[in-house]
Amino acid sequence: MPKILKKYISINPKVLGGTPVISGTRIPLERVFQLVKQGYSTQTLEETYPHVKPQKIQNIIAHLMQAGLDGFTSSYKVQATS
């Protein structure tokens, strides 16, 4: 994971069973990815999750779009179970 994303994404076995989430929340990255696939804009996500800093949402979306959720999930699932 790029260093910049480590402050935006958390993987902790005690939080949602190790599912990657937005740091400081219980919002799964998969949920964000699915909302973007459904047509949610960055602005809509910022309105949906006003307690999350816009920069976090923007960087997470950019990473998910580059990696694709499948690539992201498979590469970090191993870390979550370690």
GROMACS .gro file of N, CA and C in nm:
model
  246
    1MET      N    1   0.086  -0.117   0.000
    1MET     CA    2   0.000   0.000   0.000
    1MET      C    3   0.090   0.123   0.000
    2PRO      N    4   0.061   0.221  -0.085
    2PRO     CA    5   0.140   0.344  -0.083
    2PRO      C    6   0.138   0.408   0.057
    3LYS      N    7   0.251   0.465   0.096
    3LYS     CA    8   0.263   0.524   0.231
    3LYS      C    9   0.152   0.623   0.261
    4ILE      N   10   0.117   0.705   0.164
    4ILE     CA   11   0.015   0.808   0.189
    4ILE      C   12  -0.117   0.747   0.231
    5LEU      N   13  -0.147   0.627   0.182
    5LEU     CA   14  -0.275   0.564   0.214
    5LEU      C   15  -0.278   0.501   0.352
    6LYS      N   16  -0.163   0.475   0.412
    6LYS     CA   17  -0.161   0.412   0.544
    6LYS      C   18  -0.231   0.497   0.649
    7LYS      N   19  -0.236   0.628   0.628
    7LYS     CA   20  -0.307   0.712   0.725
    7LYS      C   21  -0.456   0.723   0.692
    8TYR      N   22  -0.497   0.670   0.578
    8TYR     CA   23  -0.637   0.676   0.537
    8TYR      C   24  -0.709   0.540   0.546
    9ILE      N   25  -0.632   0.432   0.545
    9ILE     CA   26  -0.689   0.298   0.544
    9ILE      C   27  -0.636   0.218   0.662
   10SER      N   28  -0.726   0.150   0.732
   10SER     CA   29  -0.688   0.066   0.845
   10SER      C   30  -0.730  -0.077   0.820
   11ILE      N   31  -0.644  -0.169   0.861
   11ILE     CA   32  -0.677  -0.311   0.858
   11ILE      C   33  -0.645  -0.364   0.996
   12ASN      N   34  -0.749  -0.397   1.070
   12ASN     CA   35  -0.734  -0.441   1.208
   12ASN      C   36  -0.830  -0.558   1.232
   13PRO      N   37  -0.778  -0.673   1.273
   13PRO     CA   38  -0.866  -0.789   1.295
   13PRO      C   39  -0.978  -0.762   1.396
   14LYS      N   40  -0.962  -0.662   1.481
   14LYS     CA   41  -1.064  -0.630   1.580
   14LYS      C   42  -1.171  -0.534   1.527
   15VAL      N   43  -1.151  -0.482   1.406
   15VAL     CA   44  -1.249  -0.392   1.344
   15VAL      C   45  -1.304  -0.460   1.220
   16LEU      N   46  -1.430  -0.497   1.226
   16LEU     CA   47  -1.498  -0.566   1.115
   16LEU      C   48  -1.421  -0.688   1.066
   17GLY      N   49  -1.359  -0.759   1.159
   17GLY     CA   50  -1.289  -0.882   1.124
   17GLY      C   51  -1.171  -0.865   1.033
   18GLY      N   52  -1.109  -0.748   1.032
   18GLY     CA   53  -0.993  -0.724   0.948
   18GLY      C   54  -1.025  -0.670   0.810
   19THR      N   55  -1.151  -0.638   0.787
   19THR     CA   56  -1.191  -0.578   0.660
   19THR      C   57  -1.126  -0.440   0.648
   20PRO      N   58  -1.065  -0.407   0.534
   20PRO     CA   59  -1.008  -0.273   0.518
   20PRO      C   60  -1.116  -0.166   0.533
   21VAL      N   61  -1.091  -0.067   0.618
   21VAL     CA   62  -1.186   0.041   0.644
   21VAL      C   63  -1.116   0.176   0.633
   22ILE      N   64  -1.197   0.280   0.623
   22ILE     CA   65  -1.143   0.415   0.629
   22ILE      C   66  -1.095   0.437   0.773
   23SER      N   67  -0.971   0.479   0.789
   23SER     CA   68  -0.913   0.498   0.922
   23SER      C   69  -1.002   0.583   1.011
   24GLY      N   70  -1.016   0.538   1.136
   24GLY     CA   71  -1.095   0.612   1.233
   24GLY      C   72  -1.244   0.591   1.219
   25THR      N   73  -1.284   0.500   1.129
   25THR     CA   74  -1.426   0.471   1.108
   25THR      C   75  -1.446   0.321   1.098
   26ARG      N   76  -1.569   0.282   1.081
   26ARG     CA   77  -1.601   0.142   1.051
   26ARG      C   78  -1.662   0.133   0.911
   27ILE      N   79  -1.624   0.227   0.824
   27ILE     CA   80  -1.675   0.229   0.687
   27ILE      C   81  -1.584   0.142   0.600
   28PRO      N   82  -1.635   0.028   0.554
   28PRO     CA   83  -1.552  -0.060   0.471
   28PRO      C   84  -1.520   0.003   0.336
   29LEU      N   85  -1.399  -0.021   0.289
   29LEU     CA   86  -1.361   0.029   0.157
   29LEU      C   87  -1.448  -0.032   0.049
   30GLU      N   88  -1.489  -0.156   0.070
   30GLU     CA   89  -1.578  -0.219  -0.027
   30GLU      C   90  -1.707  -0.139  -0.044
   31ARG      N   91  -1.759  -0.085   0.065
   31ARG     CA   92  -1.881  -0.003   0.059
   31ARG      C   93  -1.857   0.121  -0.026
   32VAL      N   94  -1.746   0.187  -0.005
   32VAL     CA   95  -1.712   0.307  -0.083
   32VAL      C   96  -1.701   0.270  -0.230
   33PHE      N   97  -1.633   0.160  -0.258
   33PHE     CA   98  -1.616   0.114  -0.396
   33PHE      C   99  -1.752   0.088  -0.461
   34GLN      N  100  -1.840   0.019  -0.390
   34GLN     CA  101  -1.973  -0.011  -0.445
   34GLN      C  102  -2.053   0.116  -0.471
   35LEU      N  103  -2.044   0.213  -0.382
   35LEU     CA  104  -2.116   0.339  -0.402
   35LEU      C  105  -2.065   0.412  -0.525
   36VAL      N  106  -1.933   0.412  -0.545
   36VAL     CA  107  -1.876   0.475  -0.664
   36VAL      C  108  -1.924   0.403  -0.789
   37LYS      N  109  -1.926   0.270  -0.785
   37LYS     CA  110  -1.976   0.193  -0.900
   37LYS      C  111  -2.121   0.225  -0.930
   38GLN      N  112  -2.199   0.259  -0.827
   38GLN     CA  113  -2.339   0.294  -0.847
   38GLN      C  114  -2.357   0.437  -0.896
   39GLY      N  115  -2.248   0.512  -0.905
   39GLY     CA  116  -2.257   0.647  -0.960
   39GLY      C  117  -2.242   0.759  -0.859
   40TYR      N  118  -2.214   0.725  -0.734
   40TYR     CA  119  -2.192   0.831  -0.635
   40TYR      C  120  -2.069   0.911  -0.672
   41SER      N  121  -2.078   1.041  -0.664
   41SER     CA  122  -1.963   1.127  -0.691
   41SER      C  123  -1.886   1.146  -0.560
   42THR      N  124  -1.767   1.201  -0.573
   42THR     CA  125  -1.688   1.232  -0.454
   42THR      C  126  -1.766   1.327  -0.364
   43GLN      N  127  -1.832   1.424  -0.424
   43GLN     CA  128  -1.910   1.521  -0.346
   43GLN      C  129  -2.023   1.450  -0.270
   44THR      N  130  -2.090   1.357  -0.335
   44THR     CA  131  -2.200   1.284  -0.270
   44THR      C  132  -2.146   1.202  -0.153
   45LEU      N  133  -2.031   1.139  -0.172
   45LEU     CA  134  -1.971   1.062  -0.063
   45LEU      C  135  -1.933   1.152   0.054
   46GLU      N  136  -1.883   1.270   0.023
   46GLU     CA  137  -1.848   1.365   0.128
   46GLU      C  138  -1.972   1.408   0.205
   47GLU      N  139  -2.084   1.421   0.136
   47GLU     CA  140  -2.209   1.457   0.203
   47GLU      C  141  -2.265   1.339   0.282
   48THR      N  142  -2.247   1.218   0.230
   48THR     CA  143  -2.295   1.097   0.296
   48THR      C  144  -2.216   1.070   0.424
   49TYR      N  145  -2.087   1.098   0.421
   49TYR     CA  146  -1.999   1.075   0.536
   49TYR      C  147  -1.931   1.207   0.577
   50PRO      N  148  -2.008   1.301   0.632
   50PRO     CA  149  -1.952   1.432   0.664
   50PRO      C  150  -1.843   1.429   0.771
   51HIS      N  151  -1.838   1.323   0.850
   51HIS     CA  152  -1.737   1.313   0.955
   51HIS      C  153  -1.600   1.265   0.902
   52VAL      N  154  -1.595   1.228   0.773
   52VAL     CA  155  -1.470   1.186   0.711
   52VAL      C  156  -1.415   1.302   0.630
   53LYS      N  157  -1.287   1.331   0.650
   53LYS     CA  158  -1.225   1.443   0.577
   53LYS      C  159  -1.231   1.417   0.426
   54PRO      N  160  -1.266   1.518   0.349
   54PRO     CA  161  -1.276   1.502   0.203
   54PRO      C  162  -1.149   1.447   0.139
   55GLN      N  163  -1.033   1.488   0.190
   55GLN     CA  164  -0.908   1.439   0.132
   55GLN      C  165  -0.894   1.288   0.148
   56LYS      N  166  -0.942   1.234   0.261
   56LYS     CA  167  -0.940   1.089   0.281
   56LYS      C  168  -1.023   1.021   0.174
   57ILE      N  169  -1.143   1.069   0.155
   57ILE     CA  170  -1.233   1.008   0.056
   57ILE      C  171  -1.172   1.016  -0.084
   58GLN      N  172  -1.118   1.129  -0.120
   58GLN     CA  173  -1.061   1.148  -0.253
   58GLN      C  174  -0.943   1.054  -0.276
   59ASN      N  175  -0.854   1.043  -0.178
   59ASN     CA  176  -0.738   0.956  -0.194
   59ASN      C  177  -0.777   0.809  -0.197
   60ILE      N  178  -0.873   0.771  -0.116
   60ILE     CA  179  -0.918   0.633  -0.115
   60ILE      C  180  -0.983   0.596  -0.248
   61ILE      N  181  -1.068   0.683  -0.299
   61ILE     CA  182  -1.132   0.656  -0.428
   61ILE      C  183  -1.027   0.645  -0.538
   62ALA      N  184  -0.931   0.734  -0.537
   62ALA     CA  185  -0.826   0.729  -0.639
   62ALA      C  186  -0.752   0.596  -0.633
   63HIS      N  187  -0.720   0.550  -0.512
   63HIS     CA  188  -0.649   0.422  -0.498
   63HIS      C  189  -0.737   0.305  -0.543
   64LEU      N  190  -0.862   0.305  -0.501
   64LEU     CA  191  -0.951   0.195  -0.540
   64LEU      C  192  -0.969   0.190  -0.692
   65MET      N  193  -0.978   0.303  -0.755
   65MET     CA  194  -0.996   0.305  -0.900
   65MET      C  195  -0.870   0.255  -0.970
   66GLN      N  196  -0.753   0.284  -0.915
   66GLN     CA  197  -0.629   0.237  -0.976
   66GLN      C  198  -0.610   0.087  -0.955
   67ALA      N  199  -0.634   0.041  -0.833
   67ALA     CA  200  -0.608  -0.099  -0.799
   67ALA      C  201  -0.725  -0.190  -0.833
   68GLY      N  202  -0.845  -0.135  -0.831
   68GLY     CA  203  -0.963  -0.219  -0.844
   68GLY      C  204  -0.986  -0.289  -0.712
   69LEU      N  205  -1.108  -0.308  -0.674
   69LEU     CA  206  -1.136  -0.367  -0.543
   69LEU      C  207  -1.083  -0.508  -0.532
   70ASP      N  208  -1.092  -0.588  -0.638
   70ASP     CA  209  -1.044  -0.725  -0.631
   70ASP      C  210  -0.895  -0.730  -0.601
   71GLY      N  211  -0.818  -0.648  -0.670
   71GLY     CA  212  -0.675  -0.643  -0.645
   71GLY      C  213  -0.643  -0.595  -0.505
   72PHE      N  214  -0.716  -0.498  -0.459
   72PHE     CA  215  -0.694  -0.444  -0.325
   72PHE      C  216  -0.728  -0.549  -0.220
   73THR      N  217  -0.844  -0.611  -0.233
   73THR     CA  218  -0.889  -0.709  -0.135
   73THR      C  219  -0.794  -0.827  -0.127
   74SER      N  220  -0.754  -0.880  -0.241
   74SER     CA  221  -0.667  -0.998  -0.237
   74SER      C  222  -0.530  -0.964  -0.182
   75SER      N  223  -0.477  -0.846  -0.209
   75SER     CA  224  -0.344  -0.812  -0.161
   75SER      C  225  -0.340  -0.779  -0.013
   76TYR      N  226  -0.450  -0.734   0.046
   76TYR     CA  227  -0.450  -0.697   0.188
   76TYR      C  228  -0.520  -0.797   0.277
   77LYS      N  229  -0.587  -0.894   0.218
   77LYS     CA  230  -0.655  -0.998   0.299
   77LYS      C  231  -0.553  -1.077   0.380
   78VAL      N  232  -0.438  -1.102   0.322
   78VAL     CA  233  -0.332  -1.175   0.391
   78VAL      C  234  -0.288  -1.099   0.515
   79GLN      N  235  -0.273  -0.967   0.506
   79GLN     CA  236  -0.233  -0.887   0.620
   79GLN      C  237  -0.336  -0.892   0.730
   80ALA      N  238  -0.461  -0.893   0.695
   80ALA     CA  239  -0.568  -0.891   0.794
   80ALA      C  240  -0.571  -1.019   0.875
   81THR      N  241  -0.532  -1.130   0.816
   81THR     CA  242  -0.537  -1.258   0.888
   81THR      C  243  -0.409  -1.289   0.962
   82SER      N  244  -0.305  -1.211   0.938
   82SER     CA  245  -0.176  -1.235   1.005
   82SER      C  246  -0.180  -1.199   1.151
   0.00000   0.00000   0.00000
